[in-house]
Amino acid sequence: MRHHHLAGIGIGPFNLSLAALAAPVGGLDAVFFDARPEFRWHPGLLVEGATLQVPFLADLVTLVDPTSPFSFLSYLRDRGRLLPFYFAERFHLPRAEYDDYGRWAAARLPSCRFGHEVTGVRWNDAETAFELTVAGAEPVLADAVVLGVGSVPSVPEPLRGLVDDPAVPVLHSADYLTHRNALLAAESVTVVGSGQSGAEVVLDLLRARSTLDGLRWLARTPAFAPMEYSKLGLEQFTPDYTAYFHGLPEAVRDRLLPAQWQLYKGIDTETIGAIHDELYRRSITGPSGAVLTPGVEVVSASTVDGGVELGVRHAQQGRSATLRTTAVVAATGYAETPTGPLLAGLGDAVHRDQRGRLVVDAGYRVALDVPGPLFVQNAERHTHGPGAPDLGLGAWRAAVILNAVCGRTVHELPDRTAFTTFGLEDL
Ligand SMILES: Cc1cc2nc3c(=O)[nH]c(=O)nc-3n(C[C@H](O)[C@H](O)[C@H](O)COP(=O)(O)OP(=O)(O)OC[C@H]3O[C@@H](n4cnc5c(N)ncnc54)[C@H](O)[C@@H]3O)c2cc1C
């Protein structure tokens, strides 16, 4: 079996960042596997006009190593598009461009192997290393493993059965583009969920549907609220805040995260503005026909006469109603990809907290009763806070992990990353 220093499972932006930052490290033998045939970044939501929610500097490498050949600017140079980008003055990239940039970088990293799902990780005592079972390839050994398996669509219980049934026009927003034409032609469409994805789907339907009659947007939140984007508020997406959050007691962390929902569940103000603009434009000759109602929860769902019947409850009014719709888009977010099946081979050696979540230290290392280090990327929101899925923290986390794997500082990191002093100990 090939024995590598480092093996990464999943090649989304975060392990791709690790692969790019690992590439120049002499003597480091790293390999990364992804089940998909190539790098794809949320292909079902590359809606026209949709942009990243973070500046282009949150690429795979720049916030740690701006000289890296895998930076977004290097990609533009290679594509001969630096000058158009300069004149475009775009701080937030089109999502489709980030997707293309990821594929460009992955194609230049021989350590990245696509089309290979890792189906199991176990500890091989004889080899004193992790052993990975890789679909379509020989098992490999690795001294260190990094899980970058990302997230999966999350669907609330009442809608789950219908989303899973391909014959019923109920889908998760992750598959929006696949069903877009059918949704444009549908007599009525109900979008559920007030996050960025829900807003982008509604905006696209507002722009592209010939009639807005039957277009409904429902959300549990009391309002269609903006994402926190103030400069000091965004310091909660810094390594300083991450370290502070990690140092809090588990119960405090579990209380704090849901309260910080506007850091990761709101809608960016530009999209909110564009939705209002579109409603304004479509109401020049009379009411637009679109219905937007916050504070409503979907409590039941069933198919009736080829359509869908939703049972909804308005929390503040304490009232219930039944809505008929032709199709439903559940823009209801994502959950971390379960790691149980993948790590089953390690059995009880994996430490989990009372809620079954991985116990992860400040350096992203999972508490484990085997000698080798197992790290996670974007499976540690419960220990490291709202920044876990944030692209802006990706390069930093990858560098922390790489420095640990190499047992030396291969990428220098600054001591201080925020103006805010989180916690009393630093006062
Ligand atoms: C629509 C959308 C837009 C977003 N926009 C932004 C944004 O603008 N700014 C921002 O900061 N964040 C954004 N995020 C959040 C976050 O950055 C992304 O979710 C990001 O893709 C997370 O990267 P990842 O590497 O953790 O996982 P993913 O991108 O989910 O990739 C995980 C990969 O792991 C692979 N995989 C899983 N299990 C296995 C296995 N067993 N074996 C092999 N491969 C496996 C999958 O095939 C997949 O390719 C967005 C999220 C979504 C859903």
mmCIF file with all atom_site columns, N, CA and C in Angstrom, residues 330-358:
data_model
loop_
_atom_site.group_PDB
_atom_site.id
_atom_site.type_symbol
_atom_site.label_atom_id
_atom_site.label_alt_id
_atom_site.label_comp_id
_atom_site.label_asym_id
_atom_site.label_entity_id
_atom_site.label_seq_id
_atom_site.pdbx_PDB_ins_code
_atom_site.Cartn_x
_atom_site.Cartn_y
_atom_site.Cartn_z
_atom_site.occupancy
_atom_site.B_iso_or_equiv
_atom_site.pdbx_formal_charge
_atom_site.auth_seq_id
_atom_site.auth_comp_id
_atom_site.auth_asym_id
_atom_site.auth_atom_id
_atom_site.pdbx_PDB_model_num
ATOM 1  N N  . ALA A 1 330 ? -37.254 23.778 -1.293 1.00 0.00 ? 330 ALA A N  1
ATOM 2  C CA . ALA A 1 330 ? -36.858 23.834 0.123  1.00 0.00 ? 330 ALA A CA 1
ATOM 3  C C  . ALA A 1 330 ? -35.455 24.427 0.201  1.00 0.00 ? 330 ALA A C  1
ATOM 4  N N  . ALA A 1 331 ? -35.406 25.739 0.461  1.00 0.00 ? 331 ALA A N  1
ATOM 5  C CA . ALA A 1 331 ? -34.100 26.407 0.629  1.00 0.00 ? 331 ALA A CA 1
ATOM 6  C C  . ALA A 1 331 ? -33.814 26.414 2.125  1.00 0.00 ? 331 ALA A C  1
ATOM 7  N N  . THR A 1 332 ? -33.644 25.225 2.657  1.00 0.00 ? 332 THR A N  1
ATOM 8  C CA . THR A 1 332 ? -33.649 25.029 4.111  1.00 0.00 ? 332 THR A CA 1
ATOM 9  C C  . THR A 1 332 ? -32.265 24.692 4.656  1.00 0.00 ? 332 THR A C  1
ATOM 10 N N  . GLY A 1 333 ? -31.236 25.045 3.897  1.00 0.00 ? 333 GLY A N  1
ATOM 11 C CA . GLY A 1 333 ? -29.885 24.976 4.448  1.00 0.00 ? 333 GLY A CA 1
ATOM 12 C C  . GLY A 1 333 ? -29.184 23.639 4.299  1.00 0.00 ? 333 GLY A C  1
ATOM 13 N N  . TYR A 1 334 ? -28.093 23.515 5.009  1.00 0.00 ? 334 TYR A N  1
ATOM 14 C CA . TYR A 1 334 ? -27.202 22.359 4.925  1.00 0.00 ? 334 TYR A CA 1
ATOM 15 C C  . TYR A 1 334 ? -26.817 21.894 6.318  1.00 0.00 ? 334 TYR A C  1
ATOM 16 N N  . ALA A 1 335 ? -26.481 20.622 6.389  1.00 0.00 ? 335 ALA A N  1
ATOM 17 C CA . ALA A 1 335 ? -25.948 20.069 7.644  1.00 0.00 ? 335 ALA A CA 1
ATOM 18 C C  . ALA A 1 335 ? -24.575 19.485 7.337  1.00 0.00 ? 335 ALA A C  1
ATOM 19 N N  . GLU A 1 336 ? -23.723 19.445 8.344  1.00 0.00 ? 336 GLU A N  1
ATOM 20 C CA . GLU A 1 336 ? -22.391 18.853 8.132  1.00 0.00 ? 336 GLU A CA 1
ATOM 21 C C  . GLU A 1 336 ? -22.562 17.400 7.702  1.00 0.00 ? 336 GLU A C  1
ATOM 22 N N  . THR A 1 337 ? -21.772 16.979 6.711  1.00 0.00 ? 337 THR A N  1
ATOM 23 C CA . THR A 1 337 ? -21.839 15.592 6.250  1.00 0.00 ? 337 THR A CA 1
ATOM 24 C C  . THR A 1 337 ? -21.536 14.659 7.427  1.00 0.00 ? 337 THR A C  1
ATOM 25 N N  . PRO A 1 338 ? -22.432 13.684 7.701  1.00 0.00 ? 338 PRO A N  1
ATOM 26 C CA . PRO A 1 338 ? -22.174 12.783 8.835  1.00 0.00 ? 338 PRO A CA 1
ATOM 27 C C  . PRO A 1 338 ? -20.836 12.053 8.656  1.00 0.00 ? 338 PRO A C  1
ATOM 28 N N  . THR A 1 339 ? -20.058 11.980 9.727  1.00 0.00 ? 339 THR A N  1
ATOM 29 C CA . THR A 1 339 ? -18.746 11.315 9.634  1.00 0.00 ? 339 THR A CA 1
ATOM 30 C C  . THR A 1 339 ? -18.783 9.903  10.222 1.00 0.00 ? 339 THR A C  1
ATOM 31 N N  . GLY A 1 340 ? -19.921 9.543  10.812 1.00 0.00 ? 340 GLY A N  1
ATOM 32 C CA . GLY A 1 340 ? -20.034 8.223  11.459 1.00 0.00 ? 340 GLY A CA 1
ATOM 33 C C  . GLY A 1 340 ? -19.634 7.060  10.555 1.00 0.00 ? 340 GLY A C  1
ATOM 34 N N  . PRO A 1 341 ? -20.278 6.920  9.392  1.00 0.00 ? 341 PRO A N  1
ATOM 35 C CA . PRO A 1 341 ? -19.964 5.764  8.525  1.00 0.00 ? 341 PRO A CA 1
ATOM 36 C C  . PRO A 1 341 ? -18.490 5.739  8.102  1.00 0.00 ? 341 PRO A C  1
ATOM 37 N N  . LEU A 1 342 ? -17.963 6.891  7.806  1.00 0.00 ? 342 LEU A N  1
ATOM 38 C CA . LEU A 1 342 ? -16.574 6.985  7.318  1.00 0.00 ? 342 LEU A CA 1
ATOM 39 C C  . LEU A 1 342 ? -15.574 6.578  8.406  1.00 0.00 ? 342 LEU A C  1
ATOM 40 N N  . LEU A 1 343 ? -15.897 6.938  9.646  1.00 0.00 ? 343 LEU A N  1
ATOM 41 C CA . LEU A 1 343 ? -14.964 6.692  10.756 1.00 0.00 ? 343 LEU A CA 1
ATOM 42 C C  . LEU A 1 343 ? -15.328 5.440  11.548 1.00 0.00 ? 343 LEU A C  1
ATOM 43 N N  . ALA A 1 344 ? -16.301 4.669  11.057 1.00 0.00 ? 344 ALA A N  1
ATOM 44 C CA . ALA A 1 344 ? -16.752 3.482  11.810 1.00 0.00 ? 344 ALA A CA 1
ATOM 45 C C  . ALA A 1 344 ? -15.591 2.533  12.099 1.00 0.00 ? 344 ALA A C  1
ATOM 46 N N  . GLY A 1 345 ? -14.649 2.484  11.177 1.00 0.00 ? 345 GLY A N  1
ATOM 47 C CA . GLY A 1 345 ? -13.504 1.579  11.345 1.00 0.00 ? 345 GLY A CA 1
ATOM 48 C C  . GLY A 1 345 ? -12.610 1.949  12.525 1.00 0.00 ? 345 GLY A C  1
ATOM 49 N N  . LEU A 1 346 ? -12.771 3.160  13.039 1.00 0.00 ? 346 LEU A N  1
ATOM 50 C CA . LEU A 1 346 ? -11.974 3.586  14.199 1.00 0.00 ? 346 LEU A CA 1
ATOM 51 C C  . LEU A 1 346 ? -12.718 3.317  15.504 1.00 0.00 ? 346 LEU A C  1
ATOM 52 N N  . GLY A 1 347 ? -13.991 2.957  15.371 1.00 0.00 ? 347 GLY A N  1
ATOM 53 C CA . GLY A 1 347 ? -14.797 2.544  16.522 1.00 0.00 ? 347 GLY A CA 1
ATOM 54 C C  . GLY A 1 347 ? -14.793 3.554  17.659 1.00 0.00 ? 347 GLY A C  1
ATOM 55 N N  . ASP A 1 348 ? -14.616 3.043  18.882 1.00 0.00 ? 348 ASP A N  1
ATOM 56 C CA . ASP A 1 348 ? -14.680 3.903  20.075 1.00 0.00 ? 348 ASP A CA 1
ATOM 57 C C  . ASP A 1 348 ? -13.459 4.782  20.250 1.00 0.00 ? 348 ASP A C  1
ATOM 58 N N  . ALA A 1 349 ? -12.503 4.619  19.376 1.00 0.00 ? 349 ALA A N  1
ATOM 59 C CA . ALA A 1 349 ? -11.290 5.468  19.496 1.00 0.00 ? 349 ALA A CA 1
ATOM 60 C C  . ALA A 1 349 ? -11.618 6.928  19.219 1.00 0.00 ? 349 ALA A C  1
ATOM 61 N N  . VAL A 1 350 ? -12.754 7.150  18.529 1.00 0.00 ? 350 VAL A N  1
ATOM 62 C CA . VAL A 1 350 ? -13.161 8.519  18.201 1.00 0.00 ? 350 VAL A CA 1
ATOM 63 C C  . VAL A 1 350 ? -13.947 9.105  19.377 1.00 0.00 ? 350 VAL A C  1
ATOM 64 N N  . HIS A 1 351 ? -13.458 10.210 19.928 1.00 0.00 ? 351 HIS A N  1
ATOM 65 C CA . HIS A 1 351 ? -14.165 10.846 21.045 1.00 0.00 ? 351 HIS A CA 1
ATOM 66 C C  . HIS A 1 351 ? -15.294 11.728 20.510 1.00 0.00 ? 351 HIS A C  1
ATOM 67 N N  . ARG A 1 352 ? -16.473 11.574 21.097 1.00 0.00 ? 352 ARG A N  1
ATOM 68 C CA . ARG A 1 352 ? -17.607 12.418 20.706 1.00 0.00 ? 352 ARG A CA 1
ATOM 69 C C  . ARG A 1 352 ? -18.227 13.022 21.968 1.00 0.00 ? 352 ARG A C  1
ATOM 70 N N  . ASP A 1 353 ? -18.821 14.199 21.816 1.00 0.00 ? 353 ASP A N  1
ATOM 71 C CA . ASP A 1 353 ? -19.444 14.825 22.989 1.00 0.00 ? 353 ASP A CA 1
ATOM 72 C C  . ASP A 1 353 ? -20.831 14.236 23.222 1.00 0.00 ? 353 ASP A C  1
ATOM 73 N N  . GLN A 1 354 ? -21.543 14.777 24.217 1.00 0.00 ? 354 GLN A N  1
ATOM 74 C CA . GLN A 1 354 ? -22.829 14.181 24.591 1.00 0.00 ? 354 GLN A CA 1
ATOM 75 C C  . GLN A 1 354 ? -23.830 14.205 23.436 1.00 0.00 ? 354 GLN A C  1
ATOM 76 N N  . ARG A 1 355 ? -23.610 15.121 22.480 1.00 0.00 ? 355 ARG A N  1
ATOM 77 C CA . ARG A 1 355 ? -24.540 15.184 21.346 1.00 0.00 ? 355 ARG A CA 1
ATOM 78 C C  . ARG A 1 355 ? -23.987 14.439 20.144 1.00 0.00 ? 355 ARG A C  1
ATOM 79 N N  . GLY A 1 356 ? -22.967 13.600 20.396 1.00 0.00 ? 356 GLY A N  1
ATOM 80 C CA . GLY A 1 356 ? -22.442 12.756 19.326 1.00 0.00 ? 356 GLY A CA 1
ATOM 81 C C  . GLY A 1 356 ? -21.530 13.490 18.360 1.00 0.00 ? 356 GLY A C  1
ATOM 82 N N  . ARG A 1 357 ? -21.167 14.724 18.720 1.00 0.00 ? 357 ARG A N  1
ATOM 83 C CA . ARG A 1 357 ? -20.304 15.503 17.817 1.00 0.00 ? 357 ARG A CA 1
ATOM 84 C C  . ARG A 1 357 ? -18.834 15.222 18.123 1.00 0.00 ? 357 ARG A C  1
ATOM 85 N N  . LEU A 1 358 ? -18.022 15.382 17.090 1.00 0.00 ? 358 LEU A N  1
ATOM 86 C CA . LEU A 1 358 ? -16.586 15.148 17.277 1.00 0.00 ? 358 LEU A CA 1
ATOM 87 C C  . LEU A 1 358 ? -16.020 16.128 18.297 1.00 0.00 ? 358 LEU A C  1
#
